[in-house]
Short mmCIF file of C-alpha atoms in Angstrom, two decimals:
data_model
loop_
_atom_site.label_atom_id
_atom_site.label_comp_id
_atom_site.label_asym_id
_atom_site.label_seq_id
_atom_site.Cartn_x
_atom_site.Cartn_y
_atom_site.Cartn_z
CA THR I 6 -44.83 60.95 30.31
CA ILE I 7 -45.08 57.18 30.01
CA GLU I 8 -45.43 57.28 26.26
CA GLY I 9 -42.20 59.24 26.07
CA VAL I 10 -40.17 56.28 27.32
CA ALA I 11 -42.28 53.50 25.73
CA SER I 12 -41.05 51.62 22.68
CA ALA I 13 -44.02 52.71 20.64
CA ALA I 14 -46.97 55.09 20.77
CA PHE I 15 -50.05 53.97 22.68
CA ALA I 16 -53.20 53.00 20.78
CA THR I 17 -56.79 52.41 21.74
CA GLY I 18 -57.20 48.88 23.17
CA ASP I 19 -53.67 48.58 24.52
CA THR I 20 -53.42 46.82 27.90
CA ILE I 21 -50.94 48.20 30.37
CA ASP I 22 -49.82 46.07 33.37
CA VAL I 23 -48.67 48.17 36.31
CA LEU I 24 -46.31 46.01 38.42
CA ARG I 25 -44.75 46.67 41.77
CA PRO I 26 -41.24 45.47 42.70
CA ILE I 27 -41.01 42.39 44.96
CA PRO I 28 -37.93 42.40 47.22
CA GLN I 29 -36.00 39.24 48.02
CA ARG I 30 -37.35 37.39 51.07
CA LEU I 31 -34.84 36.51 53.76
CA ASP I 32 -35.12 34.83 57.15
CA ALA I 33 -33.74 36.21 60.47
CA SER I 34 -30.26 34.86 59.67
CA GLY I 35 -30.22 36.47 56.22
CA ALA I 36 -30.72 33.19 54.29
CA SER I 37 -33.00 33.26 51.27
CA LEU I 38 -36.50 31.88 51.72
CA ALA I 39 -36.87 31.20 48.00
CA THR I 40 -37.20 27.55 46.98
CA ILE I 41 -37.38 25.72 43.68
CA SER I 42 -40.89 24.38 43.28
CA SER I 43 -39.81 21.57 40.90
CA ALA I 44 -36.60 19.91 39.77
CA ILE I 45 -34.85 20.82 36.53
CA LYS I 46 -36.12 18.61 33.70
CA VAL I 47 -34.55 17.44 30.46
CA ASN I 48 -36.27 15.80 27.51
CA VAL I 49 -35.30 12.11 27.32
CA THR I 50 -36.18 10.32 24.08
CA SER I 51 -36.44 6.54 24.08
CA GLY I 52 -38.22 4.32 21.56
CA GLY I 53 -39.38 7.33 19.58
CA SER I 54 -41.13 8.85 22.63
CA THR I 55 -39.87 11.99 24.41
CA VAL I 56 -40.59 12.45 28.12
CA ALA I 57 -39.66 15.40 30.35
CA THR I 58 -37.50 13.77 33.05
CA ASP I 59 -36.13 15.21 36.32
CA VAL I 60 -32.37 15.68 36.43
CA HIS I 61 -31.08 13.26 39.04
CA ASP I 62 -27.64 12.32 40.38
CA ASP I 63 -27.78 8.81 41.91
CA GLN I 64 -24.52 8.25 43.84
CA ASP I 65 -25.60 4.75 44.98
CA THR I 66 -26.54 3.49 41.50
CA PRO I 67 -24.84 5.75 38.90
CA ALA I 68 -26.70 3.97 36.07
CA ASN I 69 -29.93 5.55 37.36
CA SER I 70 -28.56 9.12 37.09
CA VAL I 71 -30.15 11.51 34.58
CA PRO I 72 -27.52 14.19 33.74
CA ILE I 73 -27.88 17.54 31.97
CA PRO I 74 -26.48 17.14 28.44
CA VAL I 75 -23.82 19.68 27.48
CA LYS I 76 -22.71 20.31 23.88
CA LEU I 77 -19.92 22.67 22.89
CA TYR I 78 -20.14 24.62 19.62
CA GLY I 79 -17.35 26.55 17.93
CA VAL I 80 -14.97 26.40 20.89
CA THR I 81 -11.65 28.23 20.44
CA GLY I 82 -8.81 28.19 22.86
CA ASP I 83 -8.13 25.76 25.69
CA VAL I 84 -10.87 23.69 27.38
CA ASN I 85 -9.66 22.12 30.63
CA ILE I 86 -11.87 19.34 32.00
CA THR I 87 -11.09 17.27 35.08
CA ALA I 88 -13.13 14.08 35.21
CA GLY I 89 -12.75 10.52 36.41
CA ASP I 90 -14.35 9.07 33.28
CA LEU I 91 -14.34 11.35 30.23
CA ASN I 92 -15.49 9.79 26.95
CA VAL I 93 -14.40 11.78 23.87
CA GLN I 94 -15.37 10.85 20.31
CA LEU I 95 -13.24 12.30 17.51
CA SER I 96 -14.56 12.58 13.99
CA HIS I 97 -12.12 11.12 11.44
CA SER I 98 -14.19 11.64 8.31
CA SER I 99 -15.31 14.39 5.86
CA ALA I 100 -12.98 16.96 4.31
CA ASN I 101 -11.39 18.11 7.60
CA PRO I 102 -10.92 15.06 9.82
CA ASP I 103 -9.66 15.29 13.38
CA SER I 104 -6.27 13.78 14.10
CA THR I 105 -4.82 12.70 17.45
CA ARG I 106 -1.20 11.87 18.21
CA ILE I 107 -0.54 9.01 20.63
CA GLY I 108 2.61 9.27 22.71
CA ASP I 109 4.26 9.52 26.11
CA GLY I 110 5.04 13.24 25.95
CA THR I 111 8.35 12.71 24.15
CA GLU I 112 7.96 9.98 21.55
CA THR I 113 4.86 9.43 19.36
CA LEU I 114 3.39 6.41 17.61
CA GLU I 115 4.16 6.31 13.86
CA ILE I 116 1.92 4.97 11.08
CA ASN I 117 3.48 3.68 7.83
CA PRO I 118 1.97 4.31 4.35
CA SER I 119 0.13 0.96 4.58
CA GLY I 120 -1.79 2.18 7.62
CA GLU I 121 0.15 -0.08 10.03
CA ALA I 122 1.48 1.05 13.40
CA THR I 123 5.27 0.76 13.55
CA THR I 124 6.26 -0.78 16.86
CA ARG I 125 9.37 -2.38 18.36
CA ASP I 126 8.95 -5.08 20.95
CA GLY I 127 12.22 -5.53 22.81
CA ASP I 128 10.94 -8.57 24.72
CA ALA I 129 9.85 -10.24 21.47
CA ILE I 130 13.26 -9.58 19.89
CA THR I 131 15.00 -11.18 22.89
CA GLU I 132 12.75 -14.23 22.64
CA LEU I 133 13.32 -14.54 18.88
CA GLN I 134 17.07 -14.35 19.37
CA ALA I 135 16.86 -17.13 21.97
CA ILE I 136 14.79 -19.26 19.57
CA LEU I 137 17.34 -18.63 16.78
CA ALA I 138 20.17 -19.74 19.09
CA LYS I 139 18.30 -22.95 19.89
CA ILE I 140 17.71 -23.64 16.18
CA LEU I 141 21.40 -23.13 15.42
CA ALA I 142 22.38 -25.33 18.35
CA ALA I 143 19.88 -28.11 17.48
CA PRO I 144 21.17 -31.27 15.71
CA ALA I 145 20.98 -31.00 11.92
CA THR I 146 19.09 -33.41 9.70
CA GLU I 147 20.87 -36.40 8.21
CA ALA I 148 21.46 -34.59 4.93
CA LYS I 149 22.79 -31.54 6.79
CA GLN I 150 25.06 -33.76 8.89
CA ASP I 151 26.72 -35.07 5.72
CA THR I 152 27.35 -31.52 4.54
CA ASN I 153 28.56 -30.39 7.97
CA ILE I 154 30.89 -33.39 8.27
CA ALA I 155 32.36 -32.75 4.80
CA GLY I 156 32.82 -29.08 5.68
CA LEU I 157 34.48 -30.03 8.99
CA ALA I 158 36.89 -32.37 7.17
CA ALA I 159 37.82 -29.55 4.74
CA ILE I 160 38.41 -27.17 7.63
CA LEU I 161 40.62 -29.73 9.41
CA ALA I 162 42.57 -30.32 6.20
CA ASP I 163 43.04 -26.57 5.74
CA LEU I 164 44.17 -26.26 9.36
CA GLN I 165 46.64 -29.09 8.83
CA LEU I 166 48.15 -27.37 5.76
CA LYS I 167 48.58 -24.21 7.75
CA ALA I 168 49.93 -26.10 10.74
CA ASP I 169 52.57 -28.04 8.79
CA LYS I 170 53.78 -24.80 7.18
CA THR I 171 52.86 -25.74 3.61
CA GLU I 172 50.86 -22.52 3.52
CA THR I 173 51.63 -19.19 5.09
CA GLN I 174 49.27 -17.72 7.65
CA PRO I 175 49.68 -14.18 8.99
CA CYS I 176 49.61 -14.01 12.74
CA SER I 177 50.44 -11.67 15.55
CA ILE I 178 53.90 -11.87 17.06
CA VAL I 179 52.43 -11.28 20.50
CA GLY I 180 51.94 -14.59 22.25
CA VAL I 181 53.13 -16.72 19.28
CA ALA I 182 53.97 -20.33 20.14
CA THR I 183 57.50 -21.67 20.04
CA GLU I 184 58.61 -24.13 17.37
CA ALA I 185 58.44 -26.96 19.88
CA LYS I 186 54.83 -26.10 20.67
CA GLN I 187 54.07 -25.87 16.97
CA ASP I 188 55.41 -29.38 16.49
CA ASP I 189 53.11 -30.58 19.23
CA GLY I 190 50.21 -28.82 17.55
CA ILE I 191 51.09 -30.43 14.20
CA THR I 192 51.13 -33.84 15.87
CA GLN I 193 47.71 -33.26 17.46
CA LEU I 194 46.18 -32.00 14.21
CA THR I 195 47.64 -34.92 12.31
CA THR I 196 46.04 -37.28 14.82
CA ILE I 197 42.69 -35.51 14.40
CA ALA I 198 42.96 -35.62 10.60
CA GLY I 199 43.61 -39.38 10.79
CA LYS I 200 40.33 -40.02 12.61
CA ASP I 201 37.63 -41.77 10.53
CA PHE I 202 34.87 -39.20 10.60
CA ALA I 203 31.53 -40.53 9.36
CA THR I 204 31.06 -40.22 5.62
CA GLN I 205 27.78 -40.27 3.71
CA THR I 206 28.34 -43.94 2.89
CA THR I 207 28.77 -44.79 6.56
CA LEU I 208 25.63 -42.86 7.54
CA ALA I 209 23.68 -44.47 4.70
CA ALA I 210 24.80 -47.90 5.90
CA LEU I 211 23.70 -47.01 9.44
CA ASN I 212 20.37 -45.73 8.15
CA GLY I 213 19.86 -48.99 6.22
CA LYS I 214 19.93 -50.92 9.47
CA PHE I 215 16.66 -49.26 10.55
CA GLY I 216 13.30 -49.73 8.87
CA SER I 217 10.20 -47.55 9.03
CA ILE I 218 7.98 -47.38 12.11
CA GLY I 219 5.33 -50.11 12.51
CA GLN I 220 5.09 -53.87 12.90
CA LYS I 221 7.43 -55.81 10.61
CA ALA I 222 8.37 -59.43 9.85
CA ASN I 223 11.35 -61.00 11.64
CA ALA I 224 13.69 -60.33 8.72
CA ALA I 225 12.90 -56.59 8.78
CA SER I 226 13.05 -56.19 12.57
CA ALA I 227 15.92 -55.19 14.86
CA PRO I 228 16.79 -57.96 17.37
CA VAL I 229 16.18 -57.12 21.04
CA THR I 230 16.33 -59.08 24.26
CA LEU I 231 13.88 -59.01 27.15
CA SER I 232 14.84 -58.17 30.69
CA SER I 233 15.10 -61.06 33.15
CA GLU I 234 11.86 -59.95 34.87
CA GLN I 235 9.91 -59.82 31.60
CA GLU I 236 11.31 -63.18 30.53
CA ALA I 237 10.08 -64.74 33.82
CA ILE I 238 6.58 -63.32 33.21
CA GLN I 239 6.49 -64.72 29.67
CA THR I 240 7.67 -68.10 30.91
CA ALA I 241 4.84 -68.17 33.47
CA ILE I 242 2.31 -67.24 30.75
CA LYS I 243 3.69 -69.98 28.48
CA THR I 244 3.32 -72.55 31.26
CA ALA I 245 -0.30 -71.51 31.97
CA VAL I 246 -1.21 -71.64 28.26
CA GLU I 247 0.33 -75.10 27.94
CA ILE I 248 -1.77 -76.32 30.90
CA ILE I 249 -4.94 -75.01 29.22
CA ASP I 250 -3.86 -76.52 25.88
CA ASN I 251 -3.33 -79.91 27.50
CA ALA I 252 -6.88 -79.79 28.93
CA ILE I 253 -8.42 -79.32 25.47
CA SER I 254 -8.94 -82.35 23.24
CA GLY I 255 -10.37 -81.53 19.82
CA ASN I 256 -13.38 -79.26 20.40
CA GLU I 257 -13.85 -80.28 24.04
CA MET I 258 -12.18 -79.27 27.27
CA GLN I 259 -11.43 -81.97 29.76
CA VAL I 260 -12.28 -80.86 33.31
CA ASP I 261 -11.65 -82.87 36.44
CA LEU I 262 -14.39 -82.30 39.03
CA VAL I 263 -12.71 -82.44 42.41
CA ASP I 264 -15.63 -81.50 44.68
CA LEU I 265 -19.12 -81.23 43.14
CA GLY I 266 -20.62 -80.02 46.39
CA GLY I 267 -23.88 -81.89 45.77
CA ALA I 268 -24.19 -80.75 42.11
CA ALA I 269 -26.40 -82.98 39.96
CA THR I 270 -24.82 -85.07 37.21
CA GLU I 271 -25.91 -84.83 33.60
CA ALA I 272 -28.02 -87.99 33.93
CA THR I 273 -29.88 -86.54 36.93
CA LEU I 274 -30.42 -83.22 35.14
CA ALA I 275 -31.78 -85.06 32.10
CA ALA I 276 -34.18 -86.98 34.34
CA GLN I 277 -35.33 -83.72 35.98
CA SER I 278 -35.74 -82.05 32.58
CA ALA I 279 -37.99 -84.92 31.45
CA LYS I 280 -40.37 -84.12 34.35
CA LEU I 281 -40.97 -80.59 33.04
CA PRO I 282 -43.27 -79.67 30.11
CA ALA I 283 -41.51 -79.72 26.76
CA SER I 284 -42.45 -76.06 26.06
CA LEU I 285 -44.32 -73.08 27.48
CA GLY I 286 -48.00 -72.52 26.87
CA GLN I 287 -51.30 -74.11 27.84
CA LYS I 288 -51.26 -77.94 27.99
CA ASN I 289 -53.68 -80.75 28.78
CA LYS I 290 -53.60 -82.43 32.19
CA ALA I 291 -51.17 -85.14 31.11
CA GLY I 292 -48.64 -82.55 29.94
CA SER I 293 -48.99 -80.15 32.89
CA LEU I 294 -47.40 -79.87 36.32
CA SER I 295 -49.68 -80.52 39.27
CA VAL I 296 -49.87 -77.87 42.01
CA THR I 297 -51.80 -77.53 45.25
CA MET I 298 -52.93 -74.50 47.23
CA ALA I 299 -51.30 -73.80 50.57
CA SER I 300 -53.38 -74.76 53.57
CA ASP I 301 -53.47 -71.13 54.80
CA GLN I 302 -54.13 -69.54 51.39
CA GLU I 303 -57.64 -68.26 50.71
CA SER I 304 -59.33 -69.84 47.79
CA GLY I 305 -61.62 -66.88 47.06
CA GLU I 306 -63.45 -63.85 48.40
CA ASN I 307 -66.46 -63.91 50.69
CA VAL I 308 -69.35 -61.47 50.76
CA LEU I 309 -69.19 -59.95 54.22
CA ALA I 310 -72.22 -57.66 53.90
CA PHE I 311 -74.57 -56.26 51.27
CA THR I 312 -77.49 -53.85 51.09
CA GLN I 313 -79.64 -51.78 48.75
CA ILE I 314 -81.01 -48.28 49.21
CA LEU I 315 -83.90 -46.70 47.30
CA PHE I 316 -83.45 -42.93 47.32
CA SER I 317 -87.19 -42.37 46.78
CA SER I 318 -87.76 -43.64 50.35
CA SER I 319 -84.37 -42.75 51.90
CA SER I 320 -83.11 -39.55 50.33
CA VAL I 321 -79.48 -38.34 50.65
CA ASN I 322 -78.38 -34.71 50.95
CA ASP I 323 -75.23 -32.71 51.70
CA ALA I 324 -76.31 -31.61 55.19
CA ALA I 325 -75.94 -34.94 57.03
CA TYR I 326 -74.84 -38.54 56.43
CA THR I 327 -77.42 -41.24 55.67
CA GLN I 328 -76.53 -44.69 57.06
CA LEU I 329 -76.02 -47.38 54.43
CA LEU I 330 -74.72 -50.30 56.57
CA ALA I 331 -74.61 -50.34 60.37
CA THR I 332 -71.66 -52.81 60.25
CA ILE I 333 -69.87 -54.96 57.71
CA GLY I 334 -69.36 -57.72 60.28
CA THR I 335 -66.46 -58.98 62.35
CA THR I 336 -64.18 -59.58 59.34
CA ALA I 337 -62.16 -56.81 57.71
CA GLY I 338 -63.23 -55.90 54.18
CA LYS I 339 -60.97 -55.90 51.14
CA LYS I 340 -63.22 -54.76 48.28
CA VAL I 341 -66.59 -53.20 47.54
CA ARG I 342 -68.79 -53.99 44.57
CA ILE I 343 -71.02 -50.98 43.75
CA PHE I 344 -73.89 -50.51 41.32
CA TYR I 345 -75.41 -47.00 41.35
CA ALA I 346 -78.42 -46.03 39.26
CA GLY I 347 -78.56 -42.29 39.95
CA GLY I 348 -77.56 -38.95 38.53
CA GLU I 349 -75.66 -37.18 41.35
CA PRO I 350 -72.23 -37.96 42.82
CA MET I 351 -72.01 -39.07 46.46
CA TYR I 352 -69.43 -39.69 49.16
CA LEU I 353 -69.06 -43.17 50.68
CA ALA I 354 -67.98 -42.63 54.30
CA SER I 355 -66.97 -44.86 57.22
CA GLY I 356 -67.17 -44.23 60.95
CA ALA I 357 -69.60 -43.68 63.77
CA ALA I 358 -72.43 -41.18 63.45
CA LEU I 359 -71.29 -37.54 63.59
CA SER I 360 -67.65 -38.63 63.05
CA GLU I 361 -67.82 -40.05 59.54
CA THR I 362 -64.81 -39.87 57.22
CA ASN I 363 -65.18 -39.82 53.45
CA ILE I 364 -63.26 -42.73 51.91
CA MET I 365 -64.27 -42.70 48.23
CA MET I 366 -66.45 -41.03 45.58
CA ILE I 367 -69.43 -42.81 43.98
CA TRP I 368 -70.10 -41.55 40.45
CA PRO I 369 -73.44 -41.50 38.60
CA GLY I 370 -74.03 -44.80 36.78
CA MET I 371 -71.12 -46.47 38.60
CA ASP I 372 -70.77 -50.25 38.17
CA ALA I 373 -67.38 -51.37 39.43
CA GLU I 374 -65.42 -53.52 41.88
CA ILE I 375 -62.89 -51.46 43.83
CA ASP I 376 -60.14 -52.50 46.25
CA LEU I 377 -61.01 -50.84 49.57
CA ALA I 378 -59.65 -51.78 53.00
CA LEU I 379 -62.32 -51.62 55.70
CA LEU I 380 -61.83 -52.37 59.37
CA ALA I 381 -63.98 -55.04 60.97
CA SER I 382 -67.36 -53.73 62.25
CA SER I 383 -67.05 -50.65 60.01
CA ARG I 384 -70.20 -48.53 59.53
CA LEU I 385 -70.87 -47.17 56.02
CA SER I 386 -72.90 -44.07 55.15
CA LEU I 387 -73.67 -41.76 52.20
CA LYS I 388 -73.67 -38.00 51.66
CA ALA I 389 -74.32 -35.82 48.61
CA VAL I 390 -71.29 -34.05 47.11
CA ASN I 391 -72.92 -30.97 45.62
CA LEU I 392 -74.15 -28.27 48.00
CA SER I 393 -77.90 -27.83 48.47
CA THR I 394 -78.52 -31.10 46.59
CA THR I 395 -80.97 -33.81 47.65
CA ILE I 396 -80.85 -37.22 45.95
CA ASN I 397 -84.37 -38.69 45.98
CA SER I 398 -84.39 -40.89 42.90
CA GLY I 399 -82.54 -44.01 41.74
CA ASN I 400 -81.03 -46.75 43.85
CA LEU I 401 -77.65 -48.12 44.99
CA VAL I 402 -76.53 -51.74 45.59
CA ILE I 403 -73.31 -52.55 47.47
CA ASN I 404 -71.48 -55.80 48.31
CA VAL I 405 -68.59 -55.75 50.81
CA LEU I 406 -66.09 -58.50 49.99
CA GLY I 407 -63.47 -59.97 52.31
#
């Protein structure tokens, strides 16, 4: 029976799976209880590596979204897509390129045989016409003025011929002037024709009165006059310069000292200069200035306290401080001179027992004089720097200077 509906005859070794139908599972309200165990994934390739990535729509940060790619093949007919941001790339290559018309629904953009878009900018045309009007209205160059003036004279002469009836001129009968008015017009035109309009010679003569830009000699300069205010300023400057000039005689300036205010004269300065060494540098007694120390200035440093410690008899460790000096005396210290013949670093501390404060480091083989301010009656002690170290060899000598 089964073999009658199977796709092929059964053979020895065939495996037959007998399956039972599984109905859809619903809850009490009729909603499906089926769930998707994992999100839909797409293969994302980056840097030559492909990773199965969950499809994700991030509304907060759209750049983090991973969409499902969709590609259309062999589509015929209309495809209507509504989207806020639809990017479409058209292929304009190969034997059958895509073409797209750009327009407003009625008119379309045209391309000429040179591959240029044919456009008409009404605003630009208006601006160009305004620029042309300004150029035509602008004053002409000197050469153009000569031509324009000659042309104007010819026009006036032609108008005069027509006005004095030596030539005929067709006109409209409507609104024609009376003979009396024509006589007035002839008189006015005759007056205009008699005016001495500038000729090229006149303009050339005018141009000859001006030189090129830049400083010139008097003969090549146009005369000008200063305003009364500027002339007053120049007069004041002239007066001041004359006063200075009168104070100079040869290479010297004569100066009248009204109030020296206790200033030394040249003779006094020369006498003071003679009391100073002729030059810098070390001199003998006769050529040196004598000086004396102030009565309250210290002439040197005193040794306030000193001691020596042999570590073979008084070892130093890192567990507790070993007293070096019970007190430096009643005078404050300024320096310490230390010689240390040992191989381990130590702290030099100051303060009462159990409240010492480290003030400096003593290095192995140290032999130095160090500025160190110490209060009067200070107590000095030592302590090893390294943990679990005991210094039991070598010795240390210290002088406290004040």
